[in-house]
Tab-separated table of C-alpha atoms in Angstrom:
chain	number	residue	atom	x	y	z
A	1	MET	CA	-173.785	14.153	-21.475
A	2	SER	CA	-173.715	18.466	-22.142
A	3	LYS	CA	-170.358	18.344	-20.708
A	4	ARG	CA	-169.609	15.596	-23.587
A	5	ARG	CA	-170.742	17.586	-26.931
A	6	LYS	CA	-169.086	20.824	-25.445
A	7	LYS	CA	-165.909	19.056	-26.052
A	8	LYS	CA	-166.667	17.379	-29.139
A	9	GLY	CA	-167.706	20.426	-30.519
A	10	HIS	CA	-163.794	21.715	-29.499
A	11	ASP	CA	-161.905	18.442	-31.325
A	12	GLU	CA	-163.931	19.523	-33.723
A	13	GLY	CA	-163.240	22.969	-34.810
A	14	HIS	CA	-160.671	24.409	-37.447
A	15	VAL	CA	-157.011	24.874	-36.231
A	16	ASP	CA	-155.702	27.937	-35.971
A	17	GLU	CA	-153.751	28.739	-39.149
A	18	SER	CA	-153.006	32.918	-39.170
A	19	TRP	CA	-149.206	31.895	-38.086
A	20	LEU	CA	-148.289	31.366	-41.609
A	21	LEU	CA	-148.861	33.893	-42.982
A	22	PRO	CA	-146.386	35.497	-41.378
A	23	TYR	CA	-143.647	32.664	-41.681
A	24	SER	CA	-144.566	33.123	-44.869
A	25	ASP	CA	-143.511	36.146	-45.491
A	26	LEU	CA	-139.980	35.235	-44.425
A	27	LEU	CA	-139.464	32.917	-46.030
A	28	THR	CA	-140.753	35.486	-49.391
A	29	LEU	CA	-138.092	38.242	-47.029
A	30	LEU	CA	-134.666	35.615	-46.674
A	31	LEU	CA	-135.591	34.428	-50.034
A	32	ALA	CA	-135.295	38.104	-51.262
A	33	LEU	CA	-132.346	38.076	-48.952
A	34	PHE	CA	-130.577	35.379	-51.066
A	35	ILE	CA	-130.930	37.317	-54.501
A	36	VAL	CA	-130.046	40.220	-53.540
A	37	LEU	CA	-126.623	38.600	-51.610
A	38	PHE	CA	-126.133	36.873	-55.218
A	39	ALA	CA	-126.545	39.806	-57.409
A	40	SER	CA	-123.483	41.768	-55.557
A	41	SER	CA	-121.254	38.534	-55.470
A	42	SER	CA	-121.478	37.803	-59.373
A	43	ILE	CA	-120.516	39.772	-62.317
A	44	ASP	CA	-123.009	38.031	-64.494
A	45	ALA	CA	-126.317	40.751	-65.106
A	46	VAL	CA	-127.699	38.368	-67.314
A	47	LYS	CA	-127.612	35.642	-65.224
A	48	PHE	CA	-129.421	37.896	-62.516
A	49	GLN	CA	-132.254	39.184	-64.416
A	50	ALA	CA	-132.572	36.388	-66.097
A	51	ILE	CA	-132.856	34.391	-62.818
A	52	SER	CA	-135.364	37.543	-60.939
A	53	LYS	CA	-137.963	36.946	-63.354
A	54	ALA	CA	-137.692	33.326	-62.807
A	55	PHE	CA	-138.694	34.143	-59.190
A	56	SER	CA	-140.611	37.146	-59.644
A	57	SER	CA	-142.483	34.928	-62.128
A	58	ALA	CA	-142.764	31.936	-59.695
A	59	LEU	CA	-143.524	34.117	-56.236
A	60	THR	CA	-146.085	36.956	-58.001
A	61	GLY	CA	-147.456	35.898	-61.204
A	62	GLY	CA	-144.382	38.179	-63.071
A	63	THR	CA	-144.681	41.242	-60.692
A	64	GLY	CA	-143.781	42.326	-57.585
A	65	MET	CA	-140.009	42.756	-55.633
A	66	MET	CA	-138.459	40.825	-57.586
A	67	GLU	CA	-138.151	42.666	-60.794
A	68	PHE	CA	-134.925	44.951	-60.066
A	69	PRO	CA	-133.600	47.306	-62.479
A	70	SER	CA	-130.988	45.432	-65.116
A	71	PRO	CA	-128.167	46.808	-62.690
A	72	LEU	CA	-126.075	48.130	-66.265
A	73	PRO	CA	-127.447	50.019	-68.877
A	74	GLU	CA	-129.302	48.702	-71.428
A	75	GLY	CA	-127.443	47.548	-74.830
A	76	GLN	CA	-124.622	46.879	-71.957
A	77	MET	CA	-125.752	43.654	-71.341
A	78	GLN	CA	-125.778	41.965	-74.475
A	79	ALA	CA	-122.205	44.196	-74.919
A	80	ASP	CA	-120.811	42.428	-72.302
A	81	GLU	CA	-121.656	39.022	-73.611
A	82	GLU	CA	-120.264	39.051	-76.857
A	83	THR	CA	-117.659	40.202	-75.526
A	84	LYS	CA	-116.970	37.468	-72.612
A	85	ASP	CA	-117.927	34.268	-75.738
A	86	LYS	CA	-114.672	36.129	-77.990
A	87	ASN	CA	-112.733	35.963	-74.917
A	88	ASN	CA	-111.638	32.828	-72.956
A	89	ASP	CA	-112.606	32.920	-69.209
A	90	ASP	CA	-110.444	31.382	-67.102
A	91	PRO	CA	-112.506	29.574	-63.890
A	92	ASN	CA	-113.079	32.142	-62.187
A	93	GLY	CA	-114.563	34.270	-65.211
A	94	LEU	CA	-111.767	36.490	-65.287
A	95	GLN	CA	-110.476	37.245	-68.548
A	96	ILE	CA	-106.622	36.931	-69.345
A	97	ASP	CA	-104.845	38.002	-72.360
A	98	LYS	CA	-102.474	35.780	-73.255
A	99	LYS	CA	-100.681	37.896	-75.453
A	100	LEU	CA	-99.672	39.668	-72.664
A	101	LEU	CA	-98.809	36.844	-70.846
A	102	GLN	CA	-96.584	35.747	-74.163
A	103	LYS	CA	-94.707	38.681	-74.031
A	104	VAL	CA	-93.973	39.231	-70.670
A	105	ASP	CA	-93.011	35.888	-70.277
A	106	GLN	CA	-91.092	35.830	-73.198
A	107	LYS	CA	-88.972	39.682	-71.472
A	108	GLU	CA	-88.576	37.540	-69.039
A	109	LEU	CA	-86.493	34.830	-71.844
A	110	GLU	CA	-84.785	37.690	-73.105
A	111	ALA	CA	-83.020	38.412	-70.104
A	112	VAL	CA	-82.250	34.965	-68.981
A	113	GLN	CA	-79.975	34.486	-72.493
A	114	GLU	CA	-78.691	37.996	-71.721
A	115	LYS	CA	-76.832	36.166	-68.719
A	116	VAL	CA	-76.148	33.507	-70.352
A	117	ASN	CA	-73.988	35.363	-73.876
A	118	LYS	CA	-72.886	37.450	-71.113
A	119	TYR	CA	-71.399	34.487	-69.378
A	120	ILE	CA	-70.218	33.540	-72.881
A	121	GLU	CA	-68.271	36.291	-73.706
A	122	GLU	CA	-66.878	37.021	-69.887
A	123	ASN	CA	-65.113	33.111	-70.290
A	124	GLN	CA	-64.660	33.466	-74.123
A	125	LEU	CA	-66.467	30.462	-74.409
A	126	THR	CA	-67.901	32.012	-78.140
A	127	GLY	CA	-67.887	28.568	-79.985
A	128	LYS	CA	-68.400	26.158	-77.727
A	129	LEU	CA	-71.588	27.823	-76.031
A	130	GLN	CA	-74.481	28.938	-77.787
A	131	THR	CA	-78.076	29.864	-77.090
A	132	SER	CA	-81.094	30.558	-79.748
A	133	LEU	CA	-85.315	31.933	-78.344
A	134	THR	CA	-87.913	31.302	-79.982
A	135	GLY	CA	-91.229	29.220	-79.736
A	136	GLU	CA	-89.669	26.449	-78.136
A	137	GLY	CA	-87.762	28.462	-75.349
A	138	LEU	CA	-84.435	29.469	-74.320
A	139	MET	CA	-82.203	26.828	-75.701
A	140	VAL	CA	-78.100	26.792	-74.323
A	141	SER	CA	-76.871	24.155	-76.698
A	142	ILE	CA	-72.923	23.250	-75.281
A	143	ARG	CA	-69.965	21.550	-77.390
A	144	ASP	CA	-69.590	17.492	-76.555
A	145	ASN	CA	-65.592	19.132	-75.954
A	146	VAL	CA	-67.263	21.231	-73.104
A	147	LEU	CA	-67.372	18.840	-70.803
A	148	PHE	CA	-66.636	14.827	-71.392
A	149	ALA	CA	-63.178	13.642	-73.065
A	150	PRO	CA	-64.232	12.131	-76.615
A	151	GLY	CA	-66.167	8.411	-76.487
A	152	SER	CA	-67.212	8.810	-72.397
A	153	ALA	CA	-70.747	10.080	-70.904
A	154	ASP	CA	-68.880	11.109	-67.579
A	155	VAL	CA	-68.205	15.213	-66.849
A	156	ARG	CA	-64.380	16.161	-66.970
A	157	PRO	CA	-63.217	16.701	-63.105
A	158	GLU	CA	-61.752	19.525	-64.515
A	159	ASP	CA	-65.008	21.018	-66.863
A	160	LEU	CA	-66.992	20.920	-62.975
A	161	LYS	CA	-66.601	24.314	-62.842
A	162	ILE	CA	-68.141	25.157	-66.361
A	163	ALA	CA	-71.436	22.374	-65.106
A	164	ASN	CA	-71.849	24.372	-61.053
A	165	GLU	CA	-71.181	27.587	-63.401
A	166	ILE	CA	-74.453	26.888	-66.106
A	167	ALA	CA	-76.559	25.054	-63.055
A	168	GLU	CA	-75.850	29.141	-61.526
A	169	LEU	CA	-77.446	30.524	-64.677
A	170	LEU	CA	-80.107	28.261	-64.116
A	171	ILE	CA	-81.687	29.611	-61.466
A	172	MET	CA	-84.428	31.181	-61.689
A	173	ASP	CA	-87.622	32.226	-59.280
A	174	PRO	CA	-90.506	30.909	-59.943
A	175	PRO	CA	-88.538	28.043	-62.263
A	176	ARG	CA	-88.843	26.846	-64.880
A	177	ASN	CA	-89.834	23.150	-66.795
A	178	ILE	CA	-85.771	22.655	-67.629
A	179	ILE	CA	-85.392	19.823	-70.737
A	180	ILE	CA	-81.888	18.258	-70.879
A	181	SER	CA	-80.884	16.450	-74.417
A	182	GLY	CA	-77.753	14.475	-75.376
A	183	HIS	CA	-76.482	14.335	-79.465
A	184	THR	CA	-73.881	13.035	-81.176
A	185	ASP	CA	-72.729	12.468	-84.987
A	186	ASN	CA	-73.250	9.204	-86.887
A	187	VAL	CA	-70.247	7.657	-86.389
A	188	PRO	CA	-71.247	4.490	-84.734
A	189	ILE	CA	-69.524	3.614	-81.748
A	190	GLY	CA	-67.124	1.035	-81.125
A	191	ASN	CA	-66.546	1.239	-77.108
A	192	ALA	CA	-68.127	-0.387	-73.953
A	193	PRO	CA	-69.940	-0.016	-71.815
A	194	PHE	CA	-72.321	2.279	-74.743
A	195	GLU	CA	-73.771	-0.805	-77.809
A	196	SER	CA	-75.196	2.348	-78.963
A	197	ASN	CA	-74.652	5.924	-79.667
A	198	TRP	CA	-78.463	6.559	-78.357
A	199	GLU	CA	-77.157	5.520	-75.141
A	200	LEU	CA	-74.336	7.570	-74.788
A	201	SER	CA	-76.712	10.626	-75.425
A	202	VAL	CA	-79.109	9.955	-72.965
A	203	MET	CA	-76.216	8.890	-70.174
A	204	ARG	CA	-74.743	12.339	-71.019
A	205	ALA	CA	-77.796	13.357	-71.017
A	206	ILE	CA	-78.186	12.131	-67.151
A	207	ASN	CA	-74.720	12.683	-65.981
A	208	PHE	CA	-74.342	16.181	-66.552
A	209	MET	CA	-78.508	17.071	-64.382
A	210	LYS	CA	-77.078	15.450	-62.226
A	211	ILE	CA	-74.186	17.807	-61.062
A	212	ILE	CA	-76.378	20.414	-62.194
A	213	LEU	CA	-79.148	19.338	-59.791
A	214	LYS	CA	-76.325	19.387	-57.118
A	215	ASN	CA	-77.025	23.150	-56.710
A	216	ASN	CA	-79.756	23.353	-53.674
A	217	GLU	CA	-81.519	26.039	-55.556
A	218	LEU	CA	-82.349	24.283	-58.234
A	219	ASP	CA	-85.728	22.240	-57.662
A	220	PRO	CA	-84.572	18.580	-59.642
A	221	ARG	CA	-89.734	18.332	-60.220
A	222	MET	CA	-88.687	20.781	-62.792
A	223	PHE	CA	-86.191	18.838	-64.815
A	224	SER	CA	-85.863	15.505	-67.519
A	225	ALA	CA	-82.865	14.660	-69.350
A	226	LYS	CA	-84.085	13.364	-72.618
A	227	GLY	CA	-80.804	10.446	-75.526
A	228	PHE	CA	-81.148	12.001	-80.183
A	229	GLY	CA	-78.206	10.143	-80.875
A	230	GLU	CA	-77.676	10.937	-84.008
A	231	PHE	CA	-81.004	11.316	-85.019
A	232	GLN	CA	-81.850	15.604	-84.402
A	233	PRO	CA	-78.492	16.988	-86.260
A	234	VAL	CA	-77.794	20.362	-87.009
A	235	ALA	CA	-75.095	20.150	-89.377
A	236	SER	CA	-74.566	17.896	-91.767
A	237	ASN	CA	-72.490	14.965	-90.870
A	238	ASP	CA	-70.374	14.806	-93.699
A	239	SER	CA	-67.988	17.201	-92.831
A	240	ILE	CA	-64.908	17.087	-89.650
A	241	GLU	CA	-67.378	20.897	-88.523
A	242	GLY	CA	-70.809	19.218	-88.497
A	243	LYS	CA	-69.927	15.979	-86.689
A	244	ALA	CA	-68.433	18.637	-84.446
A	245	LYS	CA	-71.304	20.947	-83.256
A	246	ASN	CA	-74.149	17.665	-84.015
A	247	ARG	CA	-71.841	16.641	-80.545
A	248	ARG	CA	-73.527	18.255	-78.200
A	249	VAL	CA	-75.603	18.717	-74.905
A	250	GLU	CA	-78.581	21.113	-75.248
A	251	ILE	CA	-81.023	23.049	-71.855
A	252	LEU	CA	-84.018	23.674	-73.340
A	253	ILE	CA	-85.754	25.678	-71.052
A	254	LEU	CA	-89.829	26.035	-71.733
A	255	PRO	CA	-91.893	29.087	-71.033
A	256	ARG	CA	-94.697	29.590	-68.824
A	257	THR	CA	-97.568	29.726	-71.225
A	258	GLU	CA	-98.159	28.225	-73.908
A	259	ALA	CA	-97.521	29.426	-78.051
A	260	GLU	CA	-100.385	30.253	-80.038
A	261	PRO	CA	-101.553	28.102	-82.665
A	262	LYS	CA	-99.819	28.893	-86.153
């Protein structure tokens, strides 16, 4: 009977919970370690301070080891936040100076324009090829009589050399997006297989682009073709000279950065 009572008394005793104290201390230290690691890897001092205060309040009632001083001098934290609100940040939190990038991009396009202009001068193509640099990019305009016979969308065999040389001028590292577009005057076309100037302009752009892309150093993914027919003239169609200017193929080399809204 005494053995039973002794065993029963042992079972009814309290479980030793002294191990919980070092375990809770260990968890607290681990939590503090992660907070310190977060603070050292983050550039946002305001978020760090807010998290520190939140954990301090939860774990120690508002005082204790989690109350770290701000890593920035007083007043600088607020100034940094105001600066951040005024600037556009990328996903990594790094501020990008768009105006600076646009200036660099403009310089690159100016260098390409200078190279094309030098080619035009050396090959005595002034008046047949022209370049212009605008907010839309670098435009290279080619008169239709440089590449095509009247009413035809096929580049003449004797003009393949010029087309291939133009392809060499379009090699850039890294490559840029390029749009090739065809344009005509407003004189109705009367020969097959084209039923309209629009169809003729489209096929001229496509056929010229096919020759350009025979250059293995150009990436076809960066190219697209359009046809506008007579609907985007650059001169009056009331004169022979105006009609000749409107019959053209244009190469638009696009900027890498978006222009600032006006």
